[in-house]
Amino acid sequence: MKAHLLTTILSTLLTVGAAQDPAQFVNPFIGTKNGGHVFPGATLPWGSVKAGADSNSGDNQAGYVSDGTPITGISQLHDDGTGGSSSLGHFQLLPLTNTECADYNLTKCIIDRSSRAIGHGDPTASPGYFGIPLNNGVNAEVTVTQHTALHQFTFPSATEQHLLLVDITSDLAQRYSGTGHATVAPNPKTGGTRVTGSGKWIPSFGRDTYRTYFCLDTPTPVNHAYYYETSSGQTSYTHLNKKSILDKDIGYHGPAGVLMGFPSTETEHTLSVRIGVSWTSPERACAYAEEEIPDISAFDGVHKAAREKWNQVLGTVEVDATGVSDDTQELFWSSLYRSYIAPTNVTGDNPLWESNEPYWDSFYCIWDTFRVIHPLYAITAPIAQAEVIRAVIDVYRHTGFLPDCRMSMDKGFTQGGSNADSLLSDSYVKGIKAGIDWEVGLQAMFKDATAMGDFEVEGRGGINSRARLGFVPARDSDHPPSSGANTRSASRLLEYAYNDFSIALVAQGLGRTENTTHFFAKSGDWFNIWNPNATHHGFSGFIQPRNADGSWYFDNRYDSGMVFRPDHCSPVFGHNDCYGGGSGGEFYEASSWEYSFYVPHDMASLVHAMGGPDTFSSRLDTFFSAGFHDMGDEPGFLPTYLYNYVGQPAKTVDRVDESVAKYYSTAVDGLPGNDDSGSMGAYAVWSHFGFFPVAGQDTYLLNRPYFPKITFRNEVTGAVATVIASGLSAENKYIQSATLNGEAYSKNWISHKLFSEGGTLELIMGASNDSVWGTREEDLPPSLSTGGFGAWVSRPSSSSAGELLEGGAGQDESLAVPDDVAPSGRNFFSYLIFLLLAD
Ligand SMILES: *[C@@H]1O[C@H](CO)[C@@H](O)[C@H](O)[C@H]1NC(C)=O
Ligand SMILES: *[C@@H]1O[C@H](CO)[C@@H](O)[C@H](O)[C@H]1NC(C)=O
Ligand SMILES: *[C@@H]1O[C@H](CO)[C@@H](O)[C@H](O)[C@H]1NC(C)=O
Ligand SMILES: *[C@@H]1O[C@H](CO)[C@@H](O)[C@H](O)[C@H]1NC(C)=O
Ligand SMILES: *[C@@H]1O[C@H](CO)[C@@H](O)[C@H](O)[C@H]1NC(C)=O
């Protein structure tokens, strides 16, 4: 009876548990092959510690690669999905047997980082857990808390001793640069042995150095141990018996670490190892370890808590999966999971400055993540997003600029514009405010727009030239004192223009009329490098780099015979020419074809400049069919939704469906490019939601949901938003009509109010792609030149500003365009702006 009751209770709990266990659908191995660089190891959401195996592979940016290469160790810190060189990978542990250490003699182990790599069987991973069976018979498993990893090595039963290598100086990219330290001593609190270590390294996408510290504890004391150092190919060993104490500086030379031997008993075949990691000090690393995992043998409990934390964070979204395939669920939840791996919450562990503000790291890079990751948090994790905003504003307070790329406590290399501006405006317009000083946020944005820093790592380049010319000229020479490469002039200008629009939105909200006018006006600068005469593939009008004298720029490496090639940098022509650095082109990681669609604040003007809705639509079709679209980098996301701006939401549905089917799968190579801290995955998340953020503004473009019902719970306001797709099926994928909170709704976009205040968006789905829903002029998403964003800004044209100003005269609300945006040169224009008094 009792047993029966217990079973009933248990099965009830399990049923409830199952419903709330989205972690079961997460496959952490998606994107661990073919350049996805996904981290599949154990971490908490935004966890500081990310523990996982490291493959001896050229593709090991995030440690483990699903390419069968052997494992050099299991390290504690990783980044996720990055380009650049391999990131972090500190404090590798490698369990050894007499296969690697002849006669179990620790001075005979193979310790060279590459030679010691051990083959393995299929690893297993789930949120908060990673396990891998090594070919020496040891099963290595790890689970985590925020700053601590708990490892469990299960040795073959015939093993006489349990051996462990602790590598102190190696990181994945071998960028140790000295001033390391190691200690070994008995730990009276645990009765085992404690090892601490530290060092200094160069970051994977920055140029300064950073330090990290670990504190490792074993539950039982070592039998014997050695400290080893390799210098010029010679390894020296310092023997440490049970009691001996090591306290040693490690100089600037080859690998160093500790080899430990533990007794094996008849019954105990596991060796548990707890390792806390800090960016601040060894004491903090030890404190984290002791606080977070008091019991070194509590592997299952720590694992369970980690999974619960994941389910809590994943659980702000609920889906009704009726009629939805397991594969779709797996793709969706795995993608959502990866959206929360980075950035990392290292609040309380910032070695750089004292502050009461949160500190977050691994923004790798904001250029990638501002488009899809942070807008996602605005809906699904607004508490974390508020902390992120406070953290980046605090970076401005202490370093003088908002970050673009920031990792390993260091400034990383700026990719394009100053997109932290759009990161901020996105949260601002969505009402994220907990603890945020938006006045300081606005000052930080002003700084980006006005002060030239070292734009290789902060702020903007070309500020002086742009103030004079209205654009950033190709090969700009007026950029002291910056060391940033003066490439990417065209793509940077487009991003600066949009970043200026972002500044205007925040200025507007804070009641700064003059600043609002100024920055709305500056957001029109994209048109200054719009060449209506550039022609390609039957279409006219392209963004083209420009020389400081106003003439169009040609790069004789690609634009042969002075014929501009807007397809350069696209997948079909010179795809790999366009990265950062001095040899990069004038567009960053995408072509003029793609960047010419990037005017998210005034698509109405762009549509007009391109020749009207029909041309725009067929131009988009050609863009995709001719191979100019690049889904492998983030500028490729938004174009898949742009049909909404010409009233063709059904074509958006087809294009997004096609993009998801073509570029995403649940296989290890199921991503179109580096995941970029989950950005590639986040595109898939949004596509499944059925709407996509125009990041930086309060606009979500509708496609169609992949689930019949999705519920979003706002953890700040408690509001519940429900998106229902009635009648959804494989055929019924087009929206026929919609209601928002019971009222007919025909716009092909929605705003954030649904998520901050709650409500229900019901979409009536059908098979017909020619419904009138979302197709009319008044259904289109907002544009500056059609009265969107609380302002009316005239459409750019080649008329002189004088004429425009005259045209606007006599209207009471008209605001004079400030002198500093007055046009100069030819074909220049200025936006004429009326701020609408109502919001
Ligand atoms: C371990 O190997 C070293 C080097 O060959 C040797 O000198 C030492 O005696 C061995 N130790 C034991 C305990 O066998
Ligand atoms: C970030 O870490 C701090 C310090 O541990 C904690 O108070 C805060 O709740 C964390 N934020 C999130 C979103 O988990
Ligand atoms: C913002 O407006 C004020 C006047 O209201 C002006 O003094 C200041 O220079 C403006 N800031 C920027 C960055 O344009
Ligand atoms: C486009 O070509 C026409 C005719 O050659 C010329 O008059 C005009 O100035 C050109 N426009 C630009 C922006 O180069
Ligand atoms: C509707 O589908 C038909 C058949 O696939 C296609 O030819 C047409 O272009 C589509 N129309 C729209 C507006 O998507």
mmCIF file with all atom_site columns, N, CA, C and O in Angstrom, residues 443-482:
data_model
loop_
_atom_site.group_PDB
_atom_site.id
_atom_site.type_symbol
_atom_site.label_atom_id
_atom_site.label_alt_id
_atom_site.label_comp_id
_atom_site.label_asym_id
_atom_site.label_entity_id
_atom_site.label_seq_id
_atom_site.pdbx_PDB_ins_code
_atom_site.Cartn_x
_atom_site.Cartn_y
_atom_site.Cartn_z
_atom_site.occupancy
_atom_site.B_iso_or_equiv
_atom_site.pdbx_formal_charge
_atom_site.auth_seq_id
_atom_site.auth_comp_id
_atom_site.auth_asym_id
_atom_site.auth_atom_id
_atom_site.pdbx_PDB_model_num
ATOM 1   N N  . GLN A 1 443 ? 24.891 58.940 -22.107 1.00 0.00 ? 443 GLN A N  1
ATOM 2   C CA . GLN A 1 443 ? 26.220 59.564 -22.194 1.00 0.00 ? 443 GLN A CA 1
ATOM 3   C C  . GLN A 1 443 ? 27.207 58.615 -22.873 1.00 0.00 ? 443 GLN A C  1
ATOM 4   O O  . GLN A 1 443 ? 28.040 59.032 -23.679 1.00 0.00 ? 443 GLN A O  1
ATOM 5   N N  . ALA A 1 444 ? 27.097 57.334 -22.538 1.00 0.00 ? 444 ALA A N  1
ATOM 6   C CA . ALA A 1 444 ? 27.995 56.336 -23.135 1.00 0.00 ? 444 ALA A CA 1
ATOM 7   C C  . ALA A 1 444 ? 27.786 56.261 -24.643 1.00 0.00 ? 444 ALA A C  1
ATOM 8   O O  . ALA A 1 444 ? 28.733 56.154 -25.430 1.00 0.00 ? 444 ALA A O  1
ATOM 9   N N  . MET A 1 445 ? 26.525 56.351 -25.053 1.00 0.00 ? 445 MET A N  1
ATOM 10  C CA . MET A 1 445 ? 26.219 56.309 -26.490 1.00 0.00 ? 445 MET A CA 1
ATOM 11  C C  . MET A 1 445 ? 26.732 57.577 -27.181 1.00 0.00 ? 445 MET A C  1
ATOM 12  O O  . MET A 1 445 ? 27.278 57.523 -28.284 1.00 0.00 ? 445 MET A O  1
ATOM 13  N N  . PHE A 1 446 ? 26.557 58.717 -26.520 1.00 0.00 ? 446 PHE A N  1
ATOM 14  C CA . PHE A 1 446 ? 27.084 59.979 -27.075 1.00 0.00 ? 446 PHE A CA 1
ATOM 15  C C  . PHE A 1 446 ? 28.599 59.861 -27.281 1.00 0.00 ? 446 PHE A C  1
ATOM 16  O O  . PHE A 1 446 ? 29.136 60.329 -28.279 1.00 0.00 ? 446 PHE A O  1
ATOM 17  N N  . LYS A 1 447 ? 29.251 59.240 -26.309 1.00 0.00 ? 447 LYS A N  1
ATOM 18  C CA . LYS A 1 447 ? 30.714 59.103 -26.403 1.00 0.00 ? 447 LYS A CA 1
ATOM 19  C C  . LYS A 1 447 ? 31.083 58.330 -27.666 1.00 0.00 ? 447 LYS A C  1
ATOM 20  O O  . LYS A 1 447 ? 31.994 58.725 -28.409 1.00 0.00 ? 447 LYS A O  1
ATOM 21  N N  . ASP A 1 448 ? 30.368 57.236 -27.920 1.00 0.00 ? 448 ASP A N  1
ATOM 22  C CA . ASP A 1 448 ? 30.625 56.465 -29.146 1.00 0.00 ? 448 ASP A CA 1
ATOM 23  C C  . ASP A 1 448 ? 30.535 57.349 -30.383 1.00 0.00 ? 448 ASP A C  1
ATOM 24  O O  . ASP A 1 448 ? 31.331 57.238 -31.309 1.00 0.00 ? 448 ASP A O  1
ATOM 25  N N  . ALA A 1 449 ? 29.518 58.218 -30.371 1.00 0.00 ? 449 ALA A N  1
ATOM 26  C CA . ALA A 1 449 ? 29.227 58.990 -31.575 1.00 0.00 ? 449 ALA A CA 1
ATOM 27  C C  . ALA A 1 449 ? 30.149 60.180 -31.759 1.00 0.00 ? 449 ALA A C  1
ATOM 28  O O  . ALA A 1 449 ? 30.273 60.705 -32.865 1.00 0.00 ? 449 ALA A O  1
ATOM 29  N N  . THR A 1 450 ? 30.801 60.590 -30.685 1.00 0.00 ? 450 THR A N  1
ATOM 30  C CA . THR A 1 450 ? 31.522 61.870 -30.790 1.00 0.00 ? 450 THR A CA 1
ATOM 31  C C  . THR A 1 450 ? 33.018 61.788 -30.527 1.00 0.00 ? 450 THR A C  1
ATOM 32  O O  . THR A 1 450 ? 33.757 62.664 -30.963 1.00 0.00 ? 450 THR A O  1
ATOM 33  N N  . ALA A 1 451 ? 33.476 60.785 -29.797 1.00 0.00 ? 451 ALA A N  1
ATOM 34  C CA . ALA A 1 451 ? 34.888 60.770 -29.401 1.00 0.00 ? 451 ALA A CA 1
ATOM 35  C C  . ALA A 1 451 ? 35.615 59.617 -30.066 1.00 0.00 ? 451 ALA A C  1
ATOM 36  O O  . ALA A 1 451 ? 35.188 58.474 -29.988 1.00 0.00 ? 451 ALA A O  1
ATOM 37  N N  . MET A 1 452 ? 36.671 59.959 -30.733 1.00 0.00 ? 452 MET A N  1
ATOM 38  C CA . MET A 1 452 ? 37.435 58.917 -31.388 1.00 0.00 ? 452 MET A CA 1
ATOM 39  C C  . MET A 1 452 ? 38.360 58.287 -30.355 1.00 0.00 ? 452 MET A C  1
ATOM 40  O O  . MET A 1 452 ? 39.246 58.941 -29.816 1.00 0.00 ? 452 MET A O  1
ATOM 41  N N  . GLY A 1 453 ? 38.148 57.018 -30.074 1.00 0.00 ? 453 GLY A N  1
ATOM 42  C CA . GLY A 1 453 ? 39.062 56.300 -29.191 1.00 0.00 ? 453 GLY A CA 1
ATOM 43  C C  . GLY A 1 453 ? 39.981 55.456 -30.045 1.00 0.00 ? 453 GLY A C  1
ATOM 44  O O  . GLY A 1 453 ? 40.261 55.797 -31.192 1.00 0.00 ? 453 GLY A O  1
ATOM 45  N N  . ASP A 1 454 ? 40.401 54.362 -29.461 1.00 0.00 ? 454 ASP A N  1
ATOM 46  C CA . ASP A 1 454 ? 41.220 53.421 -30.203 1.00 0.00 ? 454 ASP A CA 1
ATOM 47  C C  . ASP A 1 454 ? 40.247 52.438 -30.852 1.00 0.00 ? 454 ASP A C  1
ATOM 48  O O  . ASP A 1 454 ? 39.862 51.445 -30.261 1.00 0.00 ? 454 ASP A O  1
ATOM 49  N N  . PHE A 1 455 ? 39.802 52.780 -32.050 1.00 0.00 ? 455 PHE A N  1
ATOM 50  C CA . PHE A 1 455 ? 38.630 52.059 -32.571 1.00 0.00 ? 455 PHE A CA 1
ATOM 51  C C  . PHE A 1 455 ? 38.940 50.624 -32.989 1.00 0.00 ? 455 PHE A C  1
ATOM 52  O O  . PHE A 1 455 ? 38.044 49.878 -33.350 1.00 0.00 ? 455 PHE A O  1
ATOM 53  N N  . GLU A 1 456 ? 40.164 50.213 -32.866 1.00 0.00 ? 456 GLU A N  1
ATOM 54  C CA . GLU A 1 456 ? 40.433 48.787 -33.041 1.00 0.00 ? 456 GLU A CA 1
ATOM 55  C C  . GLU A 1 456 ? 39.715 48.000 -31.938 1.00 0.00 ? 456 GLU A C  1
ATOM 56  O O  . GLU A 1 456 ? 39.294 46.867 -32.136 1.00 0.00 ? 456 GLU A O  1
ATOM 57  N N  . VAL A 1 457 ? 39.594 48.602 -30.781 1.00 0.00 ? 457 VAL A N  1
ATOM 58  C CA . VAL A 1 457 ? 38.976 47.903 -29.650 1.00 0.00 ? 457 VAL A CA 1
ATOM 59  C C  . VAL A 1 457 ? 37.817 48.651 -28.990 1.00 0.00 ? 457 VAL A C  1
ATOM 60  O O  . VAL A 1 457 ? 37.183 48.109 -28.084 1.00 0.00 ? 457 VAL A O  1
ATOM 61  N N  . GLU A 1 458 ? 37.522 49.875 -29.398 1.00 0.00 ? 458 GLU A N  1
ATOM 62  C CA . GLU A 1 458 ? 36.415 50.602 -28.757 1.00 0.00 ? 458 GLU A CA 1
ATOM 63  C C  . GLU A 1 458 ? 35.955 51.750 -29.645 1.00 0.00 ? 458 GLU A C  1
ATOM 64  O O  . GLU A 1 458 ? 36.704 52.256 -30.477 1.00 0.00 ? 458 GLU A O  1
ATOM 65  N N  . GLY A 1 459 ? 34.708 52.163 -29.437 1.00 0.00 ? 459 GLY A N  1
ATOM 66  C CA . GLY A 1 459 ? 34.186 53.338 -30.126 1.00 0.00 ? 459 GLY A CA 1
ATOM 67  C C  . GLY A 1 459 ? 34.132 53.166 -31.641 1.00 0.00 ? 459 GLY A C  1
ATOM 68  O O  . GLY A 1 459 ? 33.985 52.067 -32.151 1.00 0.00 ? 459 GLY A O  1
ATOM 69  N N  . ARG A 1 460 ? 34.219 54.297 -32.319 1.00 0.00 ? 460 ARG A N  1
ATOM 70  C CA . ARG A 1 460 ? 34.072 54.309 -33.776 1.00 0.00 ? 460 ARG A CA 1
ATOM 71  C C  . ARG A 1 460 ? 35.314 54.891 -34.447 1.00 0.00 ? 460 ARG A C  1
ATOM 72  O O  . ARG A 1 460 ? 36.010 55.710 -33.859 1.00 0.00 ? 460 ARG A O  1
ATOM 73  N N  . GLY A 1 461 ? 35.510 54.529 -35.686 1.00 0.00 ? 461 GLY A N  1
ATOM 74  C CA . GLY A 1 461 ? 36.520 55.189 -36.502 1.00 0.00 ? 461 GLY A CA 1
ATOM 75  C C  . GLY A 1 461 ? 35.850 56.175 -37.434 1.00 0.00 ? 461 GLY A C  1
ATOM 76  O O  . GLY A 1 461 ? 34.626 56.177 -37.580 1.00 0.00 ? 461 GLY A O  1
ATOM 77  N N  . GLY A 1 462 ? 36.656 57.026 -38.055 1.00 0.00 ? 462 GLY A N  1
ATOM 78  C CA . GLY A 1 462 ? 36.131 57.919 -39.090 1.00 0.00 ? 462 GLY A CA 1
ATOM 79  C C  . GLY A 1 462 ? 35.223 59.018 -38.579 1.00 0.00 ? 462 GLY A C  1
ATOM 80  O O  . GLY A 1 462 ? 34.483 59.617 -39.358 1.00 0.00 ? 462 GLY A O  1
ATOM 81  N N  . ILE A 1 463 ? 35.222 59.290 -37.278 1.00 0.00 ? 463 ILE A N  1
ATOM 82  C CA . ILE A 1 463 ? 34.290 60.291 -36.739 1.00 0.00 ? 463 ILE A CA 1
ATOM 83  C C  . ILE A 1 463 ? 34.550 61.671 -37.340 1.00 0.00 ? 463 ILE A C  1
ATOM 84  O O  . ILE A 1 463 ? 33.617 62.366 -37.764 1.00 0.00 ? 463 ILE A O  1
ATOM 85  N N  . ASN A 1 464 ? 35.825 62.060 -37.402 1.00 0.00 ? 464 ASN A N  1
ATOM 86  C CA . ASN A 1 464 ? 36.141 63.397 -37.928 1.00 0.00 ? 464 ASN A CA 1
ATOM 87  C C  . ASN A 1 464 ? 35.724 63.507 -39.384 1.00 0.00 ? 464 ASN A C  1
ATOM 88  O O  . ASN A 1 464 ? 35.082 64.467 -39.795 1.00 0.00 ? 464 ASN A O  1
ATOM 89  N N  . SER A 1 465 ? 36.096 62.518 -40.180 1.00 0.00 ? 465 SER A N  1
ATOM 90  C CA . SER A 1 465 ? 35.778 62.558 -41.605 1.00 0.00 ? 465 SER A CA 1
ATOM 91  C C  . SER A 1 465 ? 34.280 62.530 -41.827 1.00 0.00 ? 465 SER A C  1
ATOM 92  O O  . SER A 1 465 ? 33.742 63.245 -42.677 1.00 0.00 ? 465 SER A O  1
ATOM 93  N N  . ARG A 1 466 ? 33.589 61.717 -41.050 1.00 0.00 ? 466 ARG A N  1
ATOM 94  C CA . ARG A 1 466 ? 32.149 61.616 -41.240 1.00 0.00 ? 466 ARG A CA 1
ATOM 95  C C  . ARG A 1 466 ? 31.467 62.938 -40.886 1.00 0.00 ? 466 ARG A C  1
ATOM 96  O O  . ARG A 1 466 ? 30.515 63.352 -41.563 1.00 0.00 ? 466 ARG A O  1
ATOM 97  N N  . ALA A 1 467 ? 31.969 63.605 -39.836 1.00 0.00 ? 467 ALA A N  1
ATOM 98  C CA . ALA A 1 467 ? 31.377 64.885 -39.459 1.00 0.00 ? 467 ALA A CA 1
ATOM 99  C C  . ALA A 1 467 ? 31.532 65.885 -40.606 1.00 0.00 ? 467 ALA A C  1
ATOM 100 O O  . ALA A 1 467 ? 30.654 66.713 -40.857 1.00 0.00 ? 467 ALA A O  1
ATOM 101 N N  . ARG A 1 468 ? 32.624 65.780 -41.315 1.00 0.00 ? 468 ARG A N  1
ATOM 102 C CA . ARG A 1 468 ? 32.913 66.708 -42.413 1.00 0.00 ? 468 ARG A CA 1
ATOM 103 C C  . ARG A 1 468 ? 32.175 66.312 -43.689 1.00 0.00 ? 468 ARG A C  1
ATOM 104 O O  . ARG A 1 468 ? 31.641 67.151 -44.409 1.00 0.00 ? 468 ARG A O  1
ATOM 105 N N  . LEU A 1 469 ? 32.170 65.006 -43.983 1.00 0.00 ? 469 LEU A N  1
ATOM 106 C CA . LEU A 1 469 ? 31.708 64.542 -45.289 1.00 0.00 ? 469 LEU A CA 1
ATOM 107 C C  . LEU A 1 469 ? 30.305 63.932 -45.288 1.00 0.00 ? 469 LEU A C  1
ATOM 108 O O  . LEU A 1 469 ? 29.672 63.804 -46.334 1.00 0.00 ? 469 LEU A O  1
ATOM 109 N N  . GLY A 1 470 ? 29.878 63.460 -44.126 1.00 0.00 ? 470 GLY A N  1
ATOM 110 C CA . GLY A 1 470 ? 28.598 62.755 -44.082 1.00 0.00 ? 470 GLY A CA 1
ATOM 111 C C  . GLY A 1 470 ? 28.745 61.267 -44.330 1.00 0.00 ? 470 GLY A C  1
ATOM 112 O O  . GLY A 1 470 ? 27.761 60.534 -44.385 1.00 0.00 ? 470 GLY A O  1
ATOM 113 N N  . PHE A 1 471 ? 29.974 60.812 -44.504 1.00 0.00 ? 471 PHE A N  1
ATOM 114 C CA . PHE A 1 471 ? 30.212 59.370 -44.643 1.00 0.00 ? 471 PHE A CA 1
ATOM 115 C C  . PHE A 1 471 ? 31.630 59.067 -44.192 1.00 0.00 ? 471 PHE A C  1
ATOM 116 O O  . PHE A 1 471 ? 32.439 59.987 -43.996 1.00 0.00 ? 471 PHE A O  1
ATOM 117 N N  . VAL A 1 472 ? 31.919 57.809 -43.999 1.00 0.00 ? 472 VAL A N  1
ATOM 118 C CA . VAL A 1 472 ? 33.282 57.389 -43.679 1.00 0.00 ? 472 VAL A CA 1
ATOM 119 C C  . VAL A 1 472 ? 33.954 57.055 -45.003 1.00 0.00 ? 472 VAL A C  1
ATOM 120 O O  . VAL A 1 472 ? 33.514 56.143 -45.701 1.00 0.00 ? 472 VAL A O  1
ATOM 121 N N  . PRO A 1 473 ? 34.955 57.811 -45.390 1.00 0.00 ? 473 PRO A N  1
ATOM 122 C CA . PRO A 1 473 ? 35.571 57.534 -46.689 1.00 0.00 ? 473 PRO A CA 1
ATOM 123 C C  . PRO A 1 473 ? 36.406 56.252 -46.662 1.00 0.00 ? 473 PRO A C  1
ATOM 124 O O  . PRO A 1 473 ? 36.922 55.856 -45.611 1.00 0.00 ? 473 PRO A O  1
ATOM 125 N N  . ALA A 1 474 ? 36.511 55.622 -47.818 1.00 0.00 ? 474 ALA A N  1
ATOM 126 C CA . ALA A 1 474 ? 37.373 54.448 -47.932 1.00 0.00 ? 474 ALA A CA 1
ATOM 127 C C  . ALA A 1 474 ? 38.803 54.871 -47.605 1.00 0.00 ? 474 ALA A C  1
ATOM 128 O O  . ALA A 1 474 ? 39.237 55.962 -47.974 1.00 0.00 ? 474 ALA A O  1
ATOM 129 N N  . ARG A 1 475 ? 39.509 54.020 -46.913 1.00 0.00 ? 475 ARG A N  1
ATOM 130 C CA . ARG A 1 475 ? 40.913 54.263 -46.554 1.00 0.00 ? 475 ARG A CA 1
ATOM 131 C C  . ARG A 1 475 ? 41.078 55.637 -45.897 1.00 0.00 ? 475 ARG A C  1
ATOM 132 O O  . ARG A 1 475 ? 41.967 56.399 -46.258 1.00 0.00 ? 475 ARG A O  1
ATOM 133 N N  . ASP A 1 476 ? 40.207 55.911 -44.964 1.00 0.00 ? 476 ASP A N  1
ATOM 134 C CA . ASP A 1 476 ? 40.232 57.178 -44.240 1.00 0.00 ? 476 ASP A CA 1
ATOM 135 C C  . ASP A 1 476 ? 41.599 57.395 -43.594 1.00 0.00 ? 476 ASP A C  1
ATOM 136 O O  . ASP A 1 476 ? 42.127 56.506 -42.935 1.00 0.00 ? 476 ASP A O  1
ATOM 137 N N  . SER A 1 477 ? 42.169 58.567 -43.797 1.00 0.00 ? 477 SER A N  1
ATOM 138 C CA . SER A 1 477 ? 43.488 58.797 -43.203 1.00 0.00 ? 477 SER A CA 1
ATOM 139 C C  . SER A 1 477 ? 43.401 59.687 -41.964 1.00 0.00 ? 477 SER A C  1
ATOM 140 O O  . SER A 1 477 ? 44.362 59.848 -41.242 1.00 0.00 ? 477 SER A O  1
ATOM 141 N N  . ASP A 1 478 ? 42.207 60.252 -41.728 1.00 0.00 ? 478 ASP A N  1
ATOM 142 C CA . ASP A 1 478 ? 42.057 61.167 -40.593 1.00 0.00 ? 478 ASP A CA 1
ATOM 143 C C  . ASP A 1 478 ? 41.575 60.392 -39.366 1.00 0.00 ? 478 ASP A C  1
ATOM 144 O O  . ASP A 1 478 ? 40.422 60.487 -38.973 1.00 0.00 ? 478 ASP A O  1
ATOM 145 N N  . HIS A 1 479 ? 42.456 59.586 -38.807 1.00 0.00 ? 479 HIS A N  1
ATOM 146 C CA . HIS A 1 479 ? 41.984 58.856 -37.639 1.00 0.00 ? 479 HIS A CA 1
ATOM 147 C C  . HIS A 1 479 ? 42.986 58.720 -36.509 1.00 0.00 ? 479 HIS A C  1
ATOM 148 O O  . HIS A 1 479 ? 42.987 57.732 -35.805 1.00 0.00 ? 479 HIS A O  1
ATOM 149 N N  . PRO A 1 480 ? 43.794 59.719 -36.241 1.00 0.00 ? 480 PRO A N  1
ATOM 150 C CA . PRO A 1 480 ? 44.591 59.629 -35.028 1.00 0.00 ? 480 PRO A CA 1
ATOM 151 C C  . PRO A 1 480 ? 43.673 59.764 -33.817 1.00 0.00 ? 480 PRO A C  1
ATOM 152 O O  . PRO A 1 480 ? 42.647 60.417 -33.932 1.00 0.00 ? 480 PRO A O  1
ATOM 153 N N  . PRO A 1 481 ? 43.979 59.219 -32.678 1.00 0.00 ? 481 PRO A N  1
ATOM 154 C CA . PRO A 1 481 ? 45.167 58.427 -32.383 1.00 0.00 ? 481 PRO A CA 1
ATOM 155 C C  . PRO A 1 481 ? 44.904 56.930 -32.485 1.00 0.00 ? 481 PRO A C  1
ATOM 156 O O  . PRO A 1 481 ? 45.596 56.150 -31.864 1.00 0.00 ? 481 PRO A O  1
ATOM 157 N N  . SER A 1 482 ? 43.896 56.533 -33.239 1.00 0.00 ? 482 SER A N  1
ATOM 158 C CA . SER A 1 482 ? 43.483 55.141 -33.242 1.00 0.00 ? 482 SER A CA 1
ATOM 159 C C  . SER A 1 482 ? 44.424 54.263 -34.032 1.00 0.00 ? 482 SER A C  1
ATOM 160 O O  . SER A 1 482 ? 45.038 54.690 -35.000 1.00 0.00 ? 482 SER A O  1
#
